[in-house]
Short mmCIF file of C-alpha atoms and ligand atoms in Angstrom, two decimals:
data_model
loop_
_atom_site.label_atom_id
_atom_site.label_comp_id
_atom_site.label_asym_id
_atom_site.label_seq_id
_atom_site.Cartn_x
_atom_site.Cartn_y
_atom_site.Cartn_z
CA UNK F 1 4.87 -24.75 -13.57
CA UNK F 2 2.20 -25.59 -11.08
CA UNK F 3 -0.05 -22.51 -9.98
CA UNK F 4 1.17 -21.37 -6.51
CA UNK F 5 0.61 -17.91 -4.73
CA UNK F 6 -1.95 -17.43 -7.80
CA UNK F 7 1.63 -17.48 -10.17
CA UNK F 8 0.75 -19.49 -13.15
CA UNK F 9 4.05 -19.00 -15.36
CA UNK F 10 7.65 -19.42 -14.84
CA UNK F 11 8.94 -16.98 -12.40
CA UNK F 12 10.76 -17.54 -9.35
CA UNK F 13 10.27 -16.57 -6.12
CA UNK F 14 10.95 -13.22 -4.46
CA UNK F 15 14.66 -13.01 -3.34
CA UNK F 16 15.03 -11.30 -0.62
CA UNK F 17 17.27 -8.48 -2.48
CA UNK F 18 14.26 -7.97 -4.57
CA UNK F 19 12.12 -7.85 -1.45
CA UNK F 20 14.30 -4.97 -0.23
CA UNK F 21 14.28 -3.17 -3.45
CA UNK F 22 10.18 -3.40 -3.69
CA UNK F 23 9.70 -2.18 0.15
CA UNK F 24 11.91 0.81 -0.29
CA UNK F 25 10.34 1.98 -3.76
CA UNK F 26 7.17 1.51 -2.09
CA UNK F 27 8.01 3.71 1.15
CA UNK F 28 9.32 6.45 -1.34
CA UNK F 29 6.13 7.24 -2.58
CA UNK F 30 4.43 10.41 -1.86
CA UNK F 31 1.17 10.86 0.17
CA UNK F 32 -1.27 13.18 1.45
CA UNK F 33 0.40 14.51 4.96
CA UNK F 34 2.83 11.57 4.51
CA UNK F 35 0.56 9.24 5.87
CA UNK F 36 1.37 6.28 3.63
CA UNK F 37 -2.02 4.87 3.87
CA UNK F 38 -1.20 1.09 2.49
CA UNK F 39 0.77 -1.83 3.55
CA UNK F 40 2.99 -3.84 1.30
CA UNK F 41 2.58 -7.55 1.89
CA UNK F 42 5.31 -9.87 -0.04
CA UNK F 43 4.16 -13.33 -0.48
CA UNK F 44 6.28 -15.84 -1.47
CA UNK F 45 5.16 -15.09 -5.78
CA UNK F 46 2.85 -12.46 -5.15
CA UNK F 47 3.14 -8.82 -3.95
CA UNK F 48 -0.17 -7.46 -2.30
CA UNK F 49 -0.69 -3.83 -1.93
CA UNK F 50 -3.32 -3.15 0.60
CA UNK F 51 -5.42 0.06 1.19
CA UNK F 52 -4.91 1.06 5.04
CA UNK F 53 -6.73 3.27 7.14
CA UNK F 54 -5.64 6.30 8.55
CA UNK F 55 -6.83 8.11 12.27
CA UNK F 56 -7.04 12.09 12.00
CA UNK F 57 -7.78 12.04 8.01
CA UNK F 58 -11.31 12.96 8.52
CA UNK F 59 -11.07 16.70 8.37
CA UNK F 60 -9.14 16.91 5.64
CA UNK F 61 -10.27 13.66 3.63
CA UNK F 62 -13.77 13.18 4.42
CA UNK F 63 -14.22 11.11 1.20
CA UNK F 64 -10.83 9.13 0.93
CA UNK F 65 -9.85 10.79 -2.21
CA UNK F 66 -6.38 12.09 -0.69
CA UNK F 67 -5.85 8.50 0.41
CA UNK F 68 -7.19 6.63 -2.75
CA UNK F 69 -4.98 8.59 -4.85
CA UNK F 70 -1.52 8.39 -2.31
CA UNK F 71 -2.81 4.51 -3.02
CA UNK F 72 -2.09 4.95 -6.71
CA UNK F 73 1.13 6.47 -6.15
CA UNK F 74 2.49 4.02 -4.27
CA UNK F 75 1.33 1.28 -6.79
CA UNK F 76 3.14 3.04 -9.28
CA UNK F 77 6.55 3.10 -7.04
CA UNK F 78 5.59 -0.63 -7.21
CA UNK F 79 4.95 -1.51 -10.56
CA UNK F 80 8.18 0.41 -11.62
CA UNK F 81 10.04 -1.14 -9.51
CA UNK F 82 8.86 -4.70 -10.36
CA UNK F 83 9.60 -3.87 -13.85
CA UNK F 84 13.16 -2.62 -12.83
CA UNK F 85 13.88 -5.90 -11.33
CA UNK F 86 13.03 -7.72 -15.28
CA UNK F 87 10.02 -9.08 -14.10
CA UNK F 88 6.67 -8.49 -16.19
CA UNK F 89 3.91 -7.45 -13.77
CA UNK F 90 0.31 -8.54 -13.95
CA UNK F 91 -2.13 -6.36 -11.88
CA UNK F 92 -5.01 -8.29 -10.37
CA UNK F 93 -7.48 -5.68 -8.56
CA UNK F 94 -9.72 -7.64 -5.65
CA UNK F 95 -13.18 -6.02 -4.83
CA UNK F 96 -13.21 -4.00 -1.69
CA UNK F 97 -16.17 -2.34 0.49
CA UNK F 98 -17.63 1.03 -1.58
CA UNK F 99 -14.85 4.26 -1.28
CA UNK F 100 -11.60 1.57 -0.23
CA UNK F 101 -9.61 1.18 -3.13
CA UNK F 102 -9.25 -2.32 -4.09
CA UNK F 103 -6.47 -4.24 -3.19
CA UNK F 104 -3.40 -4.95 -5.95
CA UNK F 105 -2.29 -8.63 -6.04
CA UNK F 106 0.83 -8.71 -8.59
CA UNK F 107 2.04 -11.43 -9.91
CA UNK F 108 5.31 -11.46 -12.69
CA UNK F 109 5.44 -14.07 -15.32
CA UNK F 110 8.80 -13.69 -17.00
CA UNK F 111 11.80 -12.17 -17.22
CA UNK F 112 11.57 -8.80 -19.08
CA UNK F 113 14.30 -6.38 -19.88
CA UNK F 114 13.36 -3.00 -17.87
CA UNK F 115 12.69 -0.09 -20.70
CA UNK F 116 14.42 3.16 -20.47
CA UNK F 117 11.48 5.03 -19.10
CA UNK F 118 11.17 2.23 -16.08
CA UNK F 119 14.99 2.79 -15.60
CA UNK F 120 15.03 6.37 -15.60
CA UNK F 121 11.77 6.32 -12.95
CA UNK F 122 12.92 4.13 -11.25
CA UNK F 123 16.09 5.92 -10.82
CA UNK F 124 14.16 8.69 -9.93
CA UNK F 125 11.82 7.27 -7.09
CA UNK F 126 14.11 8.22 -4.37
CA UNK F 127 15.10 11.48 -5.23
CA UNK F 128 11.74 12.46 -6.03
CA UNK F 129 10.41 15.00 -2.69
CA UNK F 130 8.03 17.85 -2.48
CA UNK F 131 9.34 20.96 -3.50
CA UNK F 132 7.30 24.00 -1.86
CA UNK F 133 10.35 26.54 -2.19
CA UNK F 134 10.42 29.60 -4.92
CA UNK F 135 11.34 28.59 -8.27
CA UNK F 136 14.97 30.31 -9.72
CA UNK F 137 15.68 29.12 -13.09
CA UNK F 138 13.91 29.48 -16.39
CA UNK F 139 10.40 28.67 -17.47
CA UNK F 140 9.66 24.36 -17.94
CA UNK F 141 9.47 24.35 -21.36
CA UNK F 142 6.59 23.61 -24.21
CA UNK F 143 8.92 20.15 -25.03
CA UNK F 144 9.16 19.39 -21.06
CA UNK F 145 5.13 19.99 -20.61
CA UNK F 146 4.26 17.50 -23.84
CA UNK F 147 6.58 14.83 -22.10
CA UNK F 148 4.92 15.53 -18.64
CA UNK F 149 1.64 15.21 -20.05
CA UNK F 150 2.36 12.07 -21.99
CA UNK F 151 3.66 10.59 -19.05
CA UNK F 152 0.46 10.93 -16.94
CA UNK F 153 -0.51 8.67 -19.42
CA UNK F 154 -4.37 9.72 -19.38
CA UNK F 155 -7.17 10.87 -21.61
CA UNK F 156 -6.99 14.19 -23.54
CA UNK F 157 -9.39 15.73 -21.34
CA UNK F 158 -8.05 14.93 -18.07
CA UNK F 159 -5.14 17.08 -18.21
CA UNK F 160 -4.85 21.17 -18.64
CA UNK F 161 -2.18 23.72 -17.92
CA UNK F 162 -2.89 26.60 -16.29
CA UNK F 163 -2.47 29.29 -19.10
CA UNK F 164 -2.39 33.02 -19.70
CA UNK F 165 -3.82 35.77 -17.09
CA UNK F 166 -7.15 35.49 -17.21
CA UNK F 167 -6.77 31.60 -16.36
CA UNK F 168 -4.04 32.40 -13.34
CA UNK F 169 -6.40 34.88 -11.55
CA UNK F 170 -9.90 33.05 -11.66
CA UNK F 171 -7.39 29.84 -10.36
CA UNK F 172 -6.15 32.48 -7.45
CA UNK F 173 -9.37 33.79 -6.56
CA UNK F 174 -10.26 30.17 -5.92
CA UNK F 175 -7.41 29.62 -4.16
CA UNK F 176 -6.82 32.44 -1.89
CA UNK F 177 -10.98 31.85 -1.14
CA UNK F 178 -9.75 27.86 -0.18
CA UNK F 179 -7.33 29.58 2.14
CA UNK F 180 -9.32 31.85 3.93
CA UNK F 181 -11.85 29.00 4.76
CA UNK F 182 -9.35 26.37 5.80
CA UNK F 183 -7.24 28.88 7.68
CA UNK F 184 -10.59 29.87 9.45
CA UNK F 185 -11.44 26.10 10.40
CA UNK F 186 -10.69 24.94 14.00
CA UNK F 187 -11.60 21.47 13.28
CA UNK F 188 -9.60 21.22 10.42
CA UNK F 189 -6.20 22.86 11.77
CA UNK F 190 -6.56 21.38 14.53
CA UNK F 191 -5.94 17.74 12.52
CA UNK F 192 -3.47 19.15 10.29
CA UNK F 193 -1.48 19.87 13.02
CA UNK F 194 -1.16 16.38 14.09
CA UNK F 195 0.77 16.30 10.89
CA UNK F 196 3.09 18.96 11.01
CA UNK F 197 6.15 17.59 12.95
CA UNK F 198 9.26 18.65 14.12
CA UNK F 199 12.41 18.09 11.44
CA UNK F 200 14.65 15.08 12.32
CA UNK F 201 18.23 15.53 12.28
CA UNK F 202 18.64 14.57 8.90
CA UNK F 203 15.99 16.56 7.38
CA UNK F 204 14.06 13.87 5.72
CA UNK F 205 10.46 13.21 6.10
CA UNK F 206 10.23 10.11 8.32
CA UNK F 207 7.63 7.83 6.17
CA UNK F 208 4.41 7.98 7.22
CA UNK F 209 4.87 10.18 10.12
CA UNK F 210 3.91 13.62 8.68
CA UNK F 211 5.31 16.80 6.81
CA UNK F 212 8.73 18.23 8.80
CA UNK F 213 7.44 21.90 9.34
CA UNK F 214 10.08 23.30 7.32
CA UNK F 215 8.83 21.65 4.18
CA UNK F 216 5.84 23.69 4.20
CA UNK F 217 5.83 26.44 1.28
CA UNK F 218 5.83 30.06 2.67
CA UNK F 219 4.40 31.96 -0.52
CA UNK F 220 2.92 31.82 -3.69
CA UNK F 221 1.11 28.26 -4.72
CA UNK F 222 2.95 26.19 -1.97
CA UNK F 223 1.56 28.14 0.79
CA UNK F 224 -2.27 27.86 -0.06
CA UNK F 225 -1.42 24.25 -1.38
CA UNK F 226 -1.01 23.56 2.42
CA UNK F 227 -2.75 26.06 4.72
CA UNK F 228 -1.81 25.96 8.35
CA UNK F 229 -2.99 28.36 11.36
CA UNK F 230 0.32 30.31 10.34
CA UNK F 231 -0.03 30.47 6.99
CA UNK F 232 0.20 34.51 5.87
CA UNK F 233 -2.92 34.35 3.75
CA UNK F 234 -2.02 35.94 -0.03
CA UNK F 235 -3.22 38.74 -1.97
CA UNK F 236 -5.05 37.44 -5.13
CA UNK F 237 -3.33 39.29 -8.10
CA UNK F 238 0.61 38.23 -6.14
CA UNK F 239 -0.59 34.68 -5.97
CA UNK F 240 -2.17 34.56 -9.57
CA UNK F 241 1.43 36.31 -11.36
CA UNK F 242 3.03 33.35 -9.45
CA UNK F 243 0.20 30.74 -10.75
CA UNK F 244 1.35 32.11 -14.24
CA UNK F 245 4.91 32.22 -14.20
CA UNK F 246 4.99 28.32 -12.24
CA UNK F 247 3.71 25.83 -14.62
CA UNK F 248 0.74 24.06 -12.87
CA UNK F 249 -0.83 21.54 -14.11
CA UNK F 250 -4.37 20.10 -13.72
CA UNK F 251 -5.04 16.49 -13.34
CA UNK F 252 -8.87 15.66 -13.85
CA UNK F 253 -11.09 12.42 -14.09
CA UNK F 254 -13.75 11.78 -15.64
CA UNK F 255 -15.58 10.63 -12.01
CA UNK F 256 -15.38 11.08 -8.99
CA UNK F 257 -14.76 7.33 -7.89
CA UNK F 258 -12.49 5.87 -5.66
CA UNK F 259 -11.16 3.88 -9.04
CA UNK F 260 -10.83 7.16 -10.62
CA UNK F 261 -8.72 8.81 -7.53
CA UNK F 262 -6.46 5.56 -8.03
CA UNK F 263 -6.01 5.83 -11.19
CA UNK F 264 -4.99 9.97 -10.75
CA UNK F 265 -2.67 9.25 -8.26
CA UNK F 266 -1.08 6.53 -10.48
CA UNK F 267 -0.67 8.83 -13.21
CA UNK F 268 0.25 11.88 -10.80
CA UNK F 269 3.63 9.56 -9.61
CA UNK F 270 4.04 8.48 -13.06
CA UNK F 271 4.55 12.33 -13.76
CA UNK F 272 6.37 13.18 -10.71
CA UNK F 273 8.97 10.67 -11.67
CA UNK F 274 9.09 12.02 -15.04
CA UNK F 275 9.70 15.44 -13.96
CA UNK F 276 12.45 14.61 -10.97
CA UNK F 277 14.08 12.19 -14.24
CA UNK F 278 14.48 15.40 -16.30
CA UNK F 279 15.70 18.01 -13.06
CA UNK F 280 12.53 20.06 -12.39
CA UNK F 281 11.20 20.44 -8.77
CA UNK F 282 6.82 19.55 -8.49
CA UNK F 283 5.15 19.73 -5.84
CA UNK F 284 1.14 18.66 -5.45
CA UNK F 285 -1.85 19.98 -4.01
CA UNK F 286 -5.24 18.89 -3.28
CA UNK F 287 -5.91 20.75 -0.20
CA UNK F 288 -8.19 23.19 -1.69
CA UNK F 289 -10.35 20.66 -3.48
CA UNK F 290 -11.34 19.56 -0.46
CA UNK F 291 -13.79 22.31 -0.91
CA UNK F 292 -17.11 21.66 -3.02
CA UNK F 293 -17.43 24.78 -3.99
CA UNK F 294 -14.10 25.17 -5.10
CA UNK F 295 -13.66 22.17 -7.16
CA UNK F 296 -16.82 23.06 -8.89
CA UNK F 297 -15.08 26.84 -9.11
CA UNK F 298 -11.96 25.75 -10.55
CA UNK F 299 -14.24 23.16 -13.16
CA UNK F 300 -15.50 26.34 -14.58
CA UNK F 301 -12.84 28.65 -14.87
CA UNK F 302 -10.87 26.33 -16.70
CA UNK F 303 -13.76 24.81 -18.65
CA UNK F 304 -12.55 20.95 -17.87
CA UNK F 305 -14.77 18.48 -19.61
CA UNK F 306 -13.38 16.32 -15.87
CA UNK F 307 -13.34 16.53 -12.00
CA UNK F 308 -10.58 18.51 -10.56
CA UNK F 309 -8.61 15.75 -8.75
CA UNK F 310 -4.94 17.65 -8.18
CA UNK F 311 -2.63 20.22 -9.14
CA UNK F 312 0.92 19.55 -9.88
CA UNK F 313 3.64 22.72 -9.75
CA UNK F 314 6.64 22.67 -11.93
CA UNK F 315 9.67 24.47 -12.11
CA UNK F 316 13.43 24.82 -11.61
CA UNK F 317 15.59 25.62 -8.27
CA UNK F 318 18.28 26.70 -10.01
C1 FMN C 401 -2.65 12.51 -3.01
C2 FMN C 401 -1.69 13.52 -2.47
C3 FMN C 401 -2.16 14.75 -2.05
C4 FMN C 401 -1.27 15.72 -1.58
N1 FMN C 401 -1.76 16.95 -1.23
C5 FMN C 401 -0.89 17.91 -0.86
C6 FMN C 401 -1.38 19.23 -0.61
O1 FMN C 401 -2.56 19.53 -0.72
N2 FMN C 401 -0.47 20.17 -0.25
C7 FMN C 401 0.87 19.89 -0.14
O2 FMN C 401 1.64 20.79 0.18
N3 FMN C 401 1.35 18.64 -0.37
C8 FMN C 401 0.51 17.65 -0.74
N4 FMN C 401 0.99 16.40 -1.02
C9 FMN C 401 2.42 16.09 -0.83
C10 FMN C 401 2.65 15.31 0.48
O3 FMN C 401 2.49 16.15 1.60
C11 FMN C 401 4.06 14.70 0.44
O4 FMN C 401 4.14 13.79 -0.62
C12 FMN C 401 4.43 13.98 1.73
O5 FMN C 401 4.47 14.88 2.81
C13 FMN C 401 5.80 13.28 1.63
O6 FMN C 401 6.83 14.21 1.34
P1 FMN C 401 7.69 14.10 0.01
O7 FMN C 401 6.75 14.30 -1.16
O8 FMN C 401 8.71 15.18 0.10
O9 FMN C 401 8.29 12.73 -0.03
C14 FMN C 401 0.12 15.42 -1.49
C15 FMN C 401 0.58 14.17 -1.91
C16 FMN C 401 -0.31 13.23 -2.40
C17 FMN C 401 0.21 11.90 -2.87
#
């Protein structure tokens, strides 16, 4: 078949079923205050996913990490859902300006039967959500973490789980420090609460239009993962006993590039999925890495051989 649209094997066009089922995995995706900072373009062979910039990030994402890595989330939703459809994806990355992540043309080549992992994320893309709520049931367990951690899908020393005392309280003191600063910030709460909106009636975030104010976590990790004006600030050796019974883990790079930030949030969805698959609740934070001093905090306490890019919070609701 004749190259068109950059497709240079035998697939068809995009029906526009399949469109549907691409735009919705897509808008499912999780990012930083629910921006969704990308647009989906279907071509006629080709599906484009575009970076897009966001007004009242600056506070909060001075660098575009937040926004790099919602980017690789999203691309995930995407290639998972390509896959779910029987088509083969083939990623195609085109330069951008320094600190934009580059552009993801995708072309399929043939049909492919979906594997049980793409099944079972994709099943799981739209009942994946942010869970900021108290945890109920028992502990995530060593078998759980091992499949989590495979399914980030990145080098050994790009992920670690918060373990044992000592670990939970250095992580708290860091924390509960983040906390203090950001609640103490005019600038900054005054952009975060551009993205704190009213619920709708159904309860859902509206994509791309900001966290409902009842999602936000009230204690424990959840509430300094997200520090608002009204946040309660925590006491250090509280939040660290919850840091140790949750089980957080650390994603890491090995830079701190805009490719690296994609390729975190890719594997941060890819986990997410993984985890909503197999009934435990997550929810993410990068909030307090905003902070230098608090990423570089948080590299030492846990001796990471990588950059603190996100923490991911797993556990049970009931
Ligand atoms: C890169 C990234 C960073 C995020 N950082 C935080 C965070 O620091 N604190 C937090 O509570 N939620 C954080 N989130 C979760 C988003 O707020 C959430 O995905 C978004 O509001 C959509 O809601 P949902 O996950 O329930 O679909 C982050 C998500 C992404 C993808």
């Amino acid at each position: 078949m004749a190259d068109r649209d950059g497709q240079g094997d035998a697939a068809s066009p995009w029906t526009e079923q399949e469109r549907e089922v691409l735009s919705e995995a897509v808008g499912a995706a999780p990012s930083v205050h629910n921006t969704q900072p990308w647009t989906l373009v279907l071509r006629e062979y080709l599906a484009e996913l575009h970076p897009r910039q966001v007004d009242l990030l600056d506070e909060h994402d001075p660098r575009g990490r937040d926004r790099a890595m919602s980017f690789g989330a999203a691309l995930t939703n995407l290639l998972v859902a390509v896959r779910h459809l029987g088509r083969l994806p083939h990623v195609e990355r085109a330069a951008e300006p320094d600190g934009e992540p580059a552009t993801a043309k995708i072309t399929t080549t043939r049909q492919a039967t979906p594997s049980v992992v793409d099944e079972r994320r994709f099943a799981a893309i739209e009942r994946r959500r942010s869970y900021r709520g108290a945890f109920a049931g028992g502990p995530v367990t060593d078998a759980e973490r091992d499949t989590l951690r495979t399914a980030a899908g990145l080098g050994p020393d790009e992920t670690h789980w918060i373990t044992g005392g000592a670990e939970a309280l250095a992580v708290a003191r860091s924390l509960a420090y983040a906390a203090r600063v950001l609640h103490a910030d005019a600038e900054y709460q005054r952009e975060l609460a551009h993205w704190i909106v009213r619920q709708d009636a159904t309860g859902e975030p509206t994509p791309g239009a900001g966290i409902p104010e009842n999602a936000l976590g009230r204690q424990g990790l959840p509430a300094v993962g997200l520090v608002t004006e009204h946040t309660k600030l925590p006491d250090e050796s509280l939040l660290a006993s919850r840091i140790e019974h949750d089980s957080v883990l650390v994603l890491c790079g090995g830079t701190d590039s805009t490719v690296d930030h994609v390729r975190i949030g890719e594997a941060l969805q890819s986990v997410w999925l993984e985890a909503t698959a197999g009934g435990l609740a997550v929810s993410v934070m990068t909030q307090p890495l905003r902070l230098e001093e608090v990423r570089k905090a948080v590299t030492e306490q846990l001796g990471l051989a990588g950059i603190p890019h996100a923490f991911m919070r797993f556990g049970r609701t009931a």
